[in-house]
Each structure stands twice: as C-alpha cells, then as structure tokens.
CSV table of C-alpha atoms in Angstrom, one decimal:
chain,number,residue,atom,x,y,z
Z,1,UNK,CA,119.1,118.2,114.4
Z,2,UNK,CA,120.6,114.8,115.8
Z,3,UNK,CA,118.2,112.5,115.0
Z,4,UNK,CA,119.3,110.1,118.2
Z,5,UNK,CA,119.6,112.8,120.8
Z,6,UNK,CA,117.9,116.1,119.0
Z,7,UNK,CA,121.2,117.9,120.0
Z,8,UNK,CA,120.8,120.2,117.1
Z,9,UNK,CA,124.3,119.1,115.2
Z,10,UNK,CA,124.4,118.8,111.9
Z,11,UNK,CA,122.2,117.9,109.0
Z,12,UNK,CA,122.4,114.2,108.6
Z,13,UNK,CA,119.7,113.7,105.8
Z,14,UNK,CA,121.6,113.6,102.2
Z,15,UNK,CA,119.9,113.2,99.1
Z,16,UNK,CA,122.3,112.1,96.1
Z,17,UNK,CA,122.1,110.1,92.5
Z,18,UNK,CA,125.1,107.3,92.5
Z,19,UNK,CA,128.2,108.9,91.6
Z,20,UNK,CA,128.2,111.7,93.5
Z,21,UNK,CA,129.5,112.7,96.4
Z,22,UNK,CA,128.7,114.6,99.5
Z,23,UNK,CA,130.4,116.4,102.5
Z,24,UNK,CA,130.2,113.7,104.9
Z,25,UNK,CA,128.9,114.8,108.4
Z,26,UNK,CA,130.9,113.5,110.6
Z,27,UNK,CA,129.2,113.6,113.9
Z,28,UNK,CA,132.2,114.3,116.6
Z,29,UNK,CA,129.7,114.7,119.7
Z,30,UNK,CA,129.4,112.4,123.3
Z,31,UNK,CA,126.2,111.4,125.0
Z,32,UNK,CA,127.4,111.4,128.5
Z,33,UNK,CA,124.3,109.3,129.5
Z,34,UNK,CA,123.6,112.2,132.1
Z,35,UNK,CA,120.2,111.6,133.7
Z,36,UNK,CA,117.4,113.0,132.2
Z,37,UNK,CA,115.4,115.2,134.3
Z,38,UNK,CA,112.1,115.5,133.2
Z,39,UNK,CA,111.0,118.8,133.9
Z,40,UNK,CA,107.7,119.3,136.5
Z,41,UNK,CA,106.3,115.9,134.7
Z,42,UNK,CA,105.9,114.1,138.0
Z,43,UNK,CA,105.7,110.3,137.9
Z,44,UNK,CA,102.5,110.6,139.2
Z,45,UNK,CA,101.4,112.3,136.0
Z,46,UNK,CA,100.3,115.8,137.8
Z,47,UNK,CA,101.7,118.7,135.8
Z,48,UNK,CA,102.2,121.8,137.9
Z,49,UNK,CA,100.0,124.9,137.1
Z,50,UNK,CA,101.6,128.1,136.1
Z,51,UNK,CA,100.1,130.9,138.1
Z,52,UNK,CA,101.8,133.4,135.6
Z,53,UNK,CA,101.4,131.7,131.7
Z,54,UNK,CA,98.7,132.2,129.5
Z,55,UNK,CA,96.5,128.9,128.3
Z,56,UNK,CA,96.6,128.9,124.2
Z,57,UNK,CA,94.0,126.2,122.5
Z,58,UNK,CA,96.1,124.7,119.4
Z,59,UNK,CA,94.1,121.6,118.2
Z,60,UNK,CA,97.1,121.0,115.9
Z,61,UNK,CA,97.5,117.6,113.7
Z,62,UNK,CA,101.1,117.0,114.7
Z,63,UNK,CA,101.5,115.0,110.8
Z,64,UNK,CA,100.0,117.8,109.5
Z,65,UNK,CA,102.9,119.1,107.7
Z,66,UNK,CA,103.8,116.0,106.7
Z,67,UNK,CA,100.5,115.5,105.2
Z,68,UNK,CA,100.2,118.7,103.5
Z,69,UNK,CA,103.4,118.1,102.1
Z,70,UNK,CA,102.4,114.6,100.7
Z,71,UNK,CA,98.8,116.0,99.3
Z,72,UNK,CA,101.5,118.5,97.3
Z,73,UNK,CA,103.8,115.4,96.6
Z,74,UNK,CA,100.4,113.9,95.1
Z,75,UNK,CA,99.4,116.8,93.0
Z,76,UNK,CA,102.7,116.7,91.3
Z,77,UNK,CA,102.9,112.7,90.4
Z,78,UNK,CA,99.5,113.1,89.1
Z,79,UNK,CA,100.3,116.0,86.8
Z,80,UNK,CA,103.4,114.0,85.9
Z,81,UNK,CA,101.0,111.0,85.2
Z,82,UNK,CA,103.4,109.0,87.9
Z,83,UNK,CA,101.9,105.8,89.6
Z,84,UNK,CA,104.0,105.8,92.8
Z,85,UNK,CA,104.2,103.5,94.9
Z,86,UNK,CA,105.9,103.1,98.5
Z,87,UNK,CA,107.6,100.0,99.5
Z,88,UNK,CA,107.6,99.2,103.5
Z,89,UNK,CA,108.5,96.0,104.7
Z,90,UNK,CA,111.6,94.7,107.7
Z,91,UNK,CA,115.2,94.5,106.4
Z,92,UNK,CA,115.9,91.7,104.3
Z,93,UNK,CA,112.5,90.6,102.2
Z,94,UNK,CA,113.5,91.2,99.3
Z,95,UNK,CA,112.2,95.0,97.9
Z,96,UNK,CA,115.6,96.1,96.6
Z,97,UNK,CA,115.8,92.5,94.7
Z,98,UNK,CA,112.0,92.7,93.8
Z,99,UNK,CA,112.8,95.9,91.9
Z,100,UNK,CA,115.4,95.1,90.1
Z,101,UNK,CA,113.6,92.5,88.7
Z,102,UNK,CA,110.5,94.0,87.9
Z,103,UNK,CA,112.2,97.1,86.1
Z,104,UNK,CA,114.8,94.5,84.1
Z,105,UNK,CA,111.5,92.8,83.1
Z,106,UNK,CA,109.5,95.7,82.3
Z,107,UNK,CA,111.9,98.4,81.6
Z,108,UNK,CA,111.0,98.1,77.6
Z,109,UNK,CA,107.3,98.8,77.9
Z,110,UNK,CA,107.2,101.3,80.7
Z,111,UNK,CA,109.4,104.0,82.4
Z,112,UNK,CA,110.8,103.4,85.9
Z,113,UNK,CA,111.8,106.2,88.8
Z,114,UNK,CA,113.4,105.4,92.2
Z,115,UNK,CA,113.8,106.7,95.0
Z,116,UNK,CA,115.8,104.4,98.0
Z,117,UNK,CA,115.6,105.5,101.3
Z,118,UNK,CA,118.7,103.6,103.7
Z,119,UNK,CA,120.3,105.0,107.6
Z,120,UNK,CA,123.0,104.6,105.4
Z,121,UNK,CA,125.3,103.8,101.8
Z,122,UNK,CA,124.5,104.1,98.3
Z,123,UNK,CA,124.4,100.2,97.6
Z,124,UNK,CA,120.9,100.2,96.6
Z,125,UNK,CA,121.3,103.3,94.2
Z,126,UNK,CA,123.9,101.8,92.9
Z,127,UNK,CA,122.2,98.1,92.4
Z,128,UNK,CA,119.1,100.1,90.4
Z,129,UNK,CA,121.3,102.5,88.8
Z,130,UNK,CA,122.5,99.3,86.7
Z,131,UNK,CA,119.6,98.5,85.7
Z,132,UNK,CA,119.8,102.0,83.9
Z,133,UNK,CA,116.7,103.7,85.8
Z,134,UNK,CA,116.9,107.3,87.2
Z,135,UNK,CA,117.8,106.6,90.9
Z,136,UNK,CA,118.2,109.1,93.8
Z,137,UNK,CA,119.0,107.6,97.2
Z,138,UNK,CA,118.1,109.1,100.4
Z,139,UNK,CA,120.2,108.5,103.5
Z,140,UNK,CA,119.3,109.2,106.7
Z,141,UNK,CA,121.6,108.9,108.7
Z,142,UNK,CA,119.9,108.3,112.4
Z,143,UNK,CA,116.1,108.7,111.0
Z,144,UNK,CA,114.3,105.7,110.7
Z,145,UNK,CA,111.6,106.4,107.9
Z,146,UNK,CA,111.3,109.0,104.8
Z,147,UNK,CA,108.9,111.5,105.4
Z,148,UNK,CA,106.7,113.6,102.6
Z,149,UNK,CA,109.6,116.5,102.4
Z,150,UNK,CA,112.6,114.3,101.9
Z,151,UNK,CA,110.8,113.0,98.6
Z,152,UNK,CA,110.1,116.5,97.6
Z,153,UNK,CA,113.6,117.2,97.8
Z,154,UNK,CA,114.5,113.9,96.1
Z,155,UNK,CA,111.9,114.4,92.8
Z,156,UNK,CA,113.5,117.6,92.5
Z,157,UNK,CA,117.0,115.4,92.4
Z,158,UNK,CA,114.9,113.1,89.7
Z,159,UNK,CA,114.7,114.5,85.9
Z,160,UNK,CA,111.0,113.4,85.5
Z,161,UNK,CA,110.3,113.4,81.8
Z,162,UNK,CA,107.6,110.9,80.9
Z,163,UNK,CA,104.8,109.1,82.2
Z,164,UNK,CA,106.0,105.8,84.6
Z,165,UNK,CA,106.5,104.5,88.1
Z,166,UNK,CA,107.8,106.0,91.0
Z,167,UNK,CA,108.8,103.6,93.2
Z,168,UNK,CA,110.1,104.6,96.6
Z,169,UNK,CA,112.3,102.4,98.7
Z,170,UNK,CA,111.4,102.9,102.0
Z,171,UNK,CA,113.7,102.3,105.3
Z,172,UNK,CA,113.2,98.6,106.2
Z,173,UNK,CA,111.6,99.0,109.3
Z,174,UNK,CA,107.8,98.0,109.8
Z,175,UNK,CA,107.4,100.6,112.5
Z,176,UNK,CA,108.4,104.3,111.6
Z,177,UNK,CA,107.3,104.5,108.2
Z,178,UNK,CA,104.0,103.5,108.7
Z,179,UNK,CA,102.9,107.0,109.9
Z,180,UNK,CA,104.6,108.7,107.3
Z,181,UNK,CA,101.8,109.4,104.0
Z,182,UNK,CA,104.7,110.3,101.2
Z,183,UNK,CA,102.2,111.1,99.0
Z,184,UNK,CA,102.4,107.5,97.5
Z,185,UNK,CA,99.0,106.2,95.6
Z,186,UNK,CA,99.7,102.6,96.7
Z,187,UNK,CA,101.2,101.3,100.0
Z,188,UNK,CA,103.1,97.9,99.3
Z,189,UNK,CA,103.9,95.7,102.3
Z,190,UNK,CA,106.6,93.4,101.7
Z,191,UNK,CA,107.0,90.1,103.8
Z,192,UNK,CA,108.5,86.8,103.1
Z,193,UNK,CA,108.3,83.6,103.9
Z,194,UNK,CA,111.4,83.2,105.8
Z,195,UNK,CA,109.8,85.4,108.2
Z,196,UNK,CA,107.0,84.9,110.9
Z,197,UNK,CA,103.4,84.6,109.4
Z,198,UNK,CA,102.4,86.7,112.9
Z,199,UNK,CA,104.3,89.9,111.6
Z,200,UNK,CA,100.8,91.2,110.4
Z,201,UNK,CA,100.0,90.8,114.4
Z,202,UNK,CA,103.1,92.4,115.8
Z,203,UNK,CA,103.0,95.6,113.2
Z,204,UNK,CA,99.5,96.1,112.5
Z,205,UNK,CA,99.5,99.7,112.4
Z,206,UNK,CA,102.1,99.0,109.0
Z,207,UNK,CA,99.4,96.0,107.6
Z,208,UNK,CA,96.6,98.2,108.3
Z,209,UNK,CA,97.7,101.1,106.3
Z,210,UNK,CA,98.9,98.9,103.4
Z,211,UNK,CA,96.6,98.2,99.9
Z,212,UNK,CA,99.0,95.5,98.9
Z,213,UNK,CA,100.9,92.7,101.1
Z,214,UNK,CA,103.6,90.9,98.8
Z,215,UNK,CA,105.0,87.6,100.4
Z,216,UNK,CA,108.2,86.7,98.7
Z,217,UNK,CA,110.7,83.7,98.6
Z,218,UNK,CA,108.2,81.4,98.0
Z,219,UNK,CA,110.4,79.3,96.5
Z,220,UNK,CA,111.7,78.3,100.1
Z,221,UNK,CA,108.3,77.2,101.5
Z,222,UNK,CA,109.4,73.3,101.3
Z,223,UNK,CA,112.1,73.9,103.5
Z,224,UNK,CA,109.9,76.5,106.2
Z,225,UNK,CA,107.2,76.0,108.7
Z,226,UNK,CA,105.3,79.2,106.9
Z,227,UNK,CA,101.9,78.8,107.4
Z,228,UNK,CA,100.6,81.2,104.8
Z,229,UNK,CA,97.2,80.8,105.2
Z,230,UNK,CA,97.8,81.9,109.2
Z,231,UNK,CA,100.0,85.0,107.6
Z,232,UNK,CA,96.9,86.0,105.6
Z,233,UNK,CA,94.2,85.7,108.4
Z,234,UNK,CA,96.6,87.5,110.6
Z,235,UNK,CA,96.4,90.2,108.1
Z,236,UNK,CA,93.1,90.3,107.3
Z,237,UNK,CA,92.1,90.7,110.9
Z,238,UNK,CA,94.2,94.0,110.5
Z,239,UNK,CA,92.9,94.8,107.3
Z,240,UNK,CA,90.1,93.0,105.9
Z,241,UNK,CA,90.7,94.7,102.5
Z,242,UNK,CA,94.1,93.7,102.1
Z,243,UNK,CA,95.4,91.9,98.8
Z,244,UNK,CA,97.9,89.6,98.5
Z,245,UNK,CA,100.1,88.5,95.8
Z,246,UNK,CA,102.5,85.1,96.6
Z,247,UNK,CA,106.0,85.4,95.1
Z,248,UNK,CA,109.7,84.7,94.5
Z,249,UNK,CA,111.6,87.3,92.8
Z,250,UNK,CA,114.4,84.3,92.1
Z,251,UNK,CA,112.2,81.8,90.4
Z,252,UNK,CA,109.6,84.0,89.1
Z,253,UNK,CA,106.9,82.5,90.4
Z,254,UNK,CA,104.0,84.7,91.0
Z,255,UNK,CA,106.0,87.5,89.4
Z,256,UNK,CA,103.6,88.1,86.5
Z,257,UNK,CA,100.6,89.1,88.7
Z,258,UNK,CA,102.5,91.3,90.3
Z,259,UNK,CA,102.9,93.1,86.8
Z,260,UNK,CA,99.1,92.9,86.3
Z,261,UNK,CA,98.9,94.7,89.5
Z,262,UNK,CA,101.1,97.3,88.5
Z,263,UNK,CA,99.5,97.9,85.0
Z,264,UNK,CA,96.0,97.9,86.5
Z,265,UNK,CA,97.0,101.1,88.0
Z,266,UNK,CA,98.2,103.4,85.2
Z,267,UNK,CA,96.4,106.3,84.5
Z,268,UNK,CA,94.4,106.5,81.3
D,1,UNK,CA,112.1,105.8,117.2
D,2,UNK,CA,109.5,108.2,114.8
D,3,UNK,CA,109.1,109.4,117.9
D,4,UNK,CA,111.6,111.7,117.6
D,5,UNK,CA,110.2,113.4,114.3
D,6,UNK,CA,107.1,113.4,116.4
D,7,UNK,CA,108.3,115.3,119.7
D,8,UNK,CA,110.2,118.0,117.0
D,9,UNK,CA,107.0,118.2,114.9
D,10,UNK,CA,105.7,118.6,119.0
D,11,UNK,CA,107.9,121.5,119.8
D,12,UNK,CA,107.7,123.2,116.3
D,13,UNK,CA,103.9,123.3,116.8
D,14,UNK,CA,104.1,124.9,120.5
D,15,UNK,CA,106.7,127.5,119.3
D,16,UNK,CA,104.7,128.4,116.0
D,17,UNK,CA,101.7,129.3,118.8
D,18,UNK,CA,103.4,130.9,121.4
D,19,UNK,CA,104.7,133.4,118.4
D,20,UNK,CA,101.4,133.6,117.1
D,21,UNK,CA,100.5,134.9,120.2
D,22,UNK,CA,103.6,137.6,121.0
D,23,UNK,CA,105.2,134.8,123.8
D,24,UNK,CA,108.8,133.5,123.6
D,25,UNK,CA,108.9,130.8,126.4
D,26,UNK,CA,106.6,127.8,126.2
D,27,UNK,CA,105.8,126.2,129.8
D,28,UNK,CA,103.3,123.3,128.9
D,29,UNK,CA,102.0,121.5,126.2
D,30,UNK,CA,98.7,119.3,126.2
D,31,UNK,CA,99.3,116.5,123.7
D,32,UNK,CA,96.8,113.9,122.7
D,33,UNK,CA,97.3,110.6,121.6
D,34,UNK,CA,95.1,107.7,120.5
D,35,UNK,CA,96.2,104.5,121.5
D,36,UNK,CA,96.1,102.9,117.9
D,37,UNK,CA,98.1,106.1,117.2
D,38,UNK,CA,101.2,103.7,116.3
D,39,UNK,CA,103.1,106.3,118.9
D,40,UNK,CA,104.4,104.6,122.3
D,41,UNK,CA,103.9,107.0,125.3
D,42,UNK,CA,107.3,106.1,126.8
D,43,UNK,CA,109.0,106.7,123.5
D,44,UNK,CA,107.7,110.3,123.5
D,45,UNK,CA,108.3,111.0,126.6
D,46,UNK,CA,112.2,110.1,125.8
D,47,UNK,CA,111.9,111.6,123.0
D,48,UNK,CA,110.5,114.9,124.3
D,49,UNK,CA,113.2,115.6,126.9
D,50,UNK,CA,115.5,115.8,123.7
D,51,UNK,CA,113.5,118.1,122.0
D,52,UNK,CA,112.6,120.4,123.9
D,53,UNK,CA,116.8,121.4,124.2
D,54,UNK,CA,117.6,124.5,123.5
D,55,UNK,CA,114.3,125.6,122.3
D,56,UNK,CA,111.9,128.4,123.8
D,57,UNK,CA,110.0,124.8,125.2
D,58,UNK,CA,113.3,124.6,127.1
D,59,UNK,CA,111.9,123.4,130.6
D,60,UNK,CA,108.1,122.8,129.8
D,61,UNK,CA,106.4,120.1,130.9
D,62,UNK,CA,104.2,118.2,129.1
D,63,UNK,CA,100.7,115.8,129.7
D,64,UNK,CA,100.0,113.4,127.7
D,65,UNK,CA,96.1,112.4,127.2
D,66,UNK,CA,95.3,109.5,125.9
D,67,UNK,CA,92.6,108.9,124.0
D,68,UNK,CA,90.7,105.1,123.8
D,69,UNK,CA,89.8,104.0,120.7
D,70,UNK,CA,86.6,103.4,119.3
D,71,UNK,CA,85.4,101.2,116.3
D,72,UNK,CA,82.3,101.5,114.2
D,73,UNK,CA,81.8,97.6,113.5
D,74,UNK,CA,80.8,97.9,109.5
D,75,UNK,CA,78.4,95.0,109.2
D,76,UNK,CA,76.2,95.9,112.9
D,77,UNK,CA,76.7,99.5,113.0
D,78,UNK,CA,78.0,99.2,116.3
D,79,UNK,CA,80.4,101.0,118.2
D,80,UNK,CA,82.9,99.4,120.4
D,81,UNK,CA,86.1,100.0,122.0
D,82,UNK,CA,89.4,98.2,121.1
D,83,UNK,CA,92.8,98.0,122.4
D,84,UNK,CA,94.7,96.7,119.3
D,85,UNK,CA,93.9,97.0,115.1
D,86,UNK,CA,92.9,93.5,115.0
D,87,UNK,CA,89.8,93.1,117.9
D,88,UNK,CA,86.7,91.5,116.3
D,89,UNK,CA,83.4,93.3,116.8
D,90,UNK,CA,82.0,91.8,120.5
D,91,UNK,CA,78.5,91.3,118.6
D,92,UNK,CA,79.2,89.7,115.5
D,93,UNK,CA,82.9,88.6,115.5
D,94,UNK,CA,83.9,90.3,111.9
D,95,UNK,CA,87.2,92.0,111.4
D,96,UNK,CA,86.2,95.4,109.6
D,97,UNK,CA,85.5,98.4,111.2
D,98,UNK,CA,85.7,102.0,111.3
D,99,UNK,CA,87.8,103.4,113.6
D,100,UNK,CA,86.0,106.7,115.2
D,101,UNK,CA,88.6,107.0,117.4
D,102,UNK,CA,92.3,106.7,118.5
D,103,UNK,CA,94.5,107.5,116.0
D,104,UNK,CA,94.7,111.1,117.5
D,105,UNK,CA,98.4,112.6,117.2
D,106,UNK,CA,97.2,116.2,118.0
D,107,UNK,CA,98.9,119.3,120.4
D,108,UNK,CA,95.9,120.2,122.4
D,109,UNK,CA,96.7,123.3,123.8
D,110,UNK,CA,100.0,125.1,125.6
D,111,UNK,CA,100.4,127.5,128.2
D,112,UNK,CA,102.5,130.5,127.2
D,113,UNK,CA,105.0,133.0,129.5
C-alpha cells in the first residue's frame, strides 16, 4: 500500500545489500486532491448509531504486532549473542559518520552488522559497506520509520555468523520511529550541537524512550550558542534516567567512552 | 506521518474481528488513544480516511477517545495528571514518574454488518 495516500499500489519497501539491484516501483498514480469526505464522523464528534450492526469488544494493542514481532526479533539476537542497538536521531547529526568511525576503529576486536534504514538510495550502504561490514539497507520509499518486520526481513538479508553488534540505522526523523520497538536492546538518541539544546522538549516522546542521548560535533561548540547543560536538563525532565555521552566523531573527542559504552553491553 | 502504519494496523485489526465473528463490512470502530501516545488525533483522522479505501471498513466511521494521562510521581507516590512527558510532580517538583496512563494506542471495540 501507498504509504502517502494508502491507495494500495505497489510495494515500496525494498530490502537490498549494495550491489544489487531491484525492480524499481515506479509509482505512475495522481492525487487529485478530491475532498475528503469523512464518512458519518461529524465535526461535532457524534458518530451515528447503526440500528442494524452488531457491537464487537476488541481491546486490541494497535503496536501489537509490531511488538510481538520485535520480542521474536529479540529472541533471535540474543541466541545469536547480538548487542543491537537502534540509532534515532533528525537528519544530519552525524549517525551514518558516527558508524563509520566506530567500526573502522573497532572492527579488529569485535564484529560489526548494519542495517540502514533511508525514504530513499543506497548511499549509506554503500558508505559502511567500505568499511567492509555486512550491510543491508532498507528503503522505504514514503514510510517514515522501520518497524519490527522490516528488520526481520533484513537479518534474514544479513549472513549472521558470529557474535557482534547490530547496529540499525534508523530513518532520521525524531518522530515516527519513536513508537516503533525493533526489538533493539539499546535505544541511542543522536543530537548535535549544531542543533537546538530544546529538541529533548519538542520530541520528548523520542528522549523518553531513549537509554542513551549522544551529542556530537562538539568540536564546533566555540563557534555555537549550545547551551549543553540546558540540552541535558531538557532531557532529563523527559527522562530522568537518561545518559549522555559528549562527542565529535571528526576529532575524536569523547569517542572512547562511547566504546566503553558499547563494550559494557556484550554478553558474557 | 506513523500515522498511517497506525490507521492500517487500525483497519487490519477491525477486519481480523469482523471475520472472527462471520461479518464482512465494518461500520464503526472505537479507538483509544492516550495523549502522551506520541499519535496526533488530526493525523489519524487523515490518515484514516486513506485507509479505510477499498477495505470491508470502506465507509465506517470512527470515534476517537481520548484518554488523559496520569503519572505516578516516584519519590511522593502520588498520582497526578500531565499534559506533556516533561510536567514535574505538583507536590514535590521532581521529574520521574510512572506514567499509569496515556500512552493507550488500543481498538476498543467495532460495530459489525
């Protein structure tokens, strides 16, 4: 289905390791911008009763197939002893340049998996694939976040061998993916310093569900009005247990405790 | 826009349980959401109309119930409502709570042909 519209064209979702191609969809279909007519939901919010239909109590989780799926998703990284971790943050903060550096620095001593997740292209993929890690990339097209059955379908993609780090690339968007479990142990929030320290405030739903807020480029904080301590508080208010590691992926800085983190959480 | 996901996760749901019981045309569906759902009402309401195209929902209306949110405050013990992630307990100004309620994304109930 059309992710925009729901007009039921097409599969847009594609799932591929650089290299390889797919069909592309192309999506050949007008939105006339007809108005939409709401059916019986009246502006003043009455519903109308049907003297004929039959009243069926659900009391159904919408997420919960999402959710089931990602408990499965969890199952299998911990058989596979896989740490993974999920990656939010807005466009532009850095997580595809963050990886790249922490896999060329760590490569030797541990095994890397990734899985990108981008509306579009296969530029990340291709960025990680040169760091010579296993890297499947999941476009989707219209869809603004990965959900728990596009990484099934991508670890099936990824030829897990040994023991390592998942990483998935979310869609950079601190919105969507928030409600989204992927089946993830850790949820990494990514901000940087070139970015508002009230982002905690405006996507707290994102900040809340987080264990880990990064804040990158702080190499540029001499030549910003970043206020990190007002970034953290804003934050905390959201999620008092939050941790925060400060960091530039181009200078280093900071860049070792962020490996700490990581080790801390492989599995004996 | 996860809206969308949510409003086809919606319809799924309501035509799963008019199946289940021997019904082929869904003509309402009861939704609840909690405000600190992360889900804006106007969004699924957009998002709904789409969905529900060519589907048995085809032409059901929907209510949506909102649901306030409630925090357990973690150093009082008290309960309190909130209307965003970040409100400080009323009694002792701290940041950490539980929330009890509000992050409801559930299909209540639907009315079946």
């Amino acid at each position: 289905m059309c992710d925009t519209c729901g007009c039921g064209q097409g599969e847009e979702i594609t799932i591929r390791k650089p290299g390889e191609k797919v069909d592309q969809h192309t999506h050949a279909h007008t939105h006339d911008g007809s108005v939409h007519s709401h059916s019986h939901h009246g502006a003043d919010g009455l519903h109308h009763h049907h003297d004929q239909g039959r009243a069926v109590l659900v009391e159904q989780d919408v997420l919960l197939k999402n959710n089931l799926l990602a408990e499965r998703n969890r199952g299998y990284f911990e058989a596979k002893s896989l740490t993974t971790l999920n990656l939010v943050s807005s466009p532009g903060s850095g997580k595809t340049s963050l990886l790249e550096k922490t896999i060329s620095d760590l490569k030797e001593q541990h095994h890397f998996y990734v899985i990108e997740g981008d509306q579009q292209t296969m530029n990340d993929a291709d960025r990680i694939n040169k760091t010579g890690t296993e890297v499947v990339q999941i476009n989707t097209g219209d869809g603004c976040h990965l959900d728990s059955s596009m990484i099934q379908n991508a670890i099936k993609k990824l030829q897990i061998s040994k023991p390592g780090f998942l990483m998935i690339e979310n869609v950079g968007n601190l919105v969507c993916p928030a409600l989204f479990d992927l089946g993830e142990e850790k949820r990494v929030v990514i901000m940087s310093t070139t970015e508002g320290e009230d982002k905690p405030a405006k996507y707290p739903t994102m900040f809340q569900s987080a264990d880990l807020c990064i804040i990158n480029k702080i190499d540029l904080l001499p030549y910003l009005d970043f206020n990190m301590k007002e970034a953290k508080d804003y934050a905390r208010k959201v999620n008092p247990k939050l941790e925060f590691i400060e960091l530039s992926v181009r200078s280093g800085d900071g860049m070792e405790q962020w490996y700490d983190w990581l080790k801390a959480l492989i599995r004996v | 826009m996860h809206e969308l996901s949510i409003a086809m996760s919606i319809v799924e749901i309501s035509m799963d349980y008019a199946k289940k019981n021997d019904s082929e045309k869904v003509l309402e569906i009861e939704i609840e959401v909690g405000e600190l759902s992360g889900v804006v009402e106007e969004a699924l309401d957009f998002a709904m109309e789409a969905a529900i195209k060519n589907t048995p929902c085809e032409g059901a209306s929907w209510k949506i119930i909102k649901i306030k949110a409630l925090a357990k405050c973690k150093s009082t013990g008290k309960a309190y409502e909130l209307d965003n992630l970040y409100s400080a307990c009323p009694f002792c100004n701290e940041y950490g709570h539980d929330l009890i309620k509000g992050k409801e994304l559930r299909v209540r109930a639907i009315m079946v042909e």
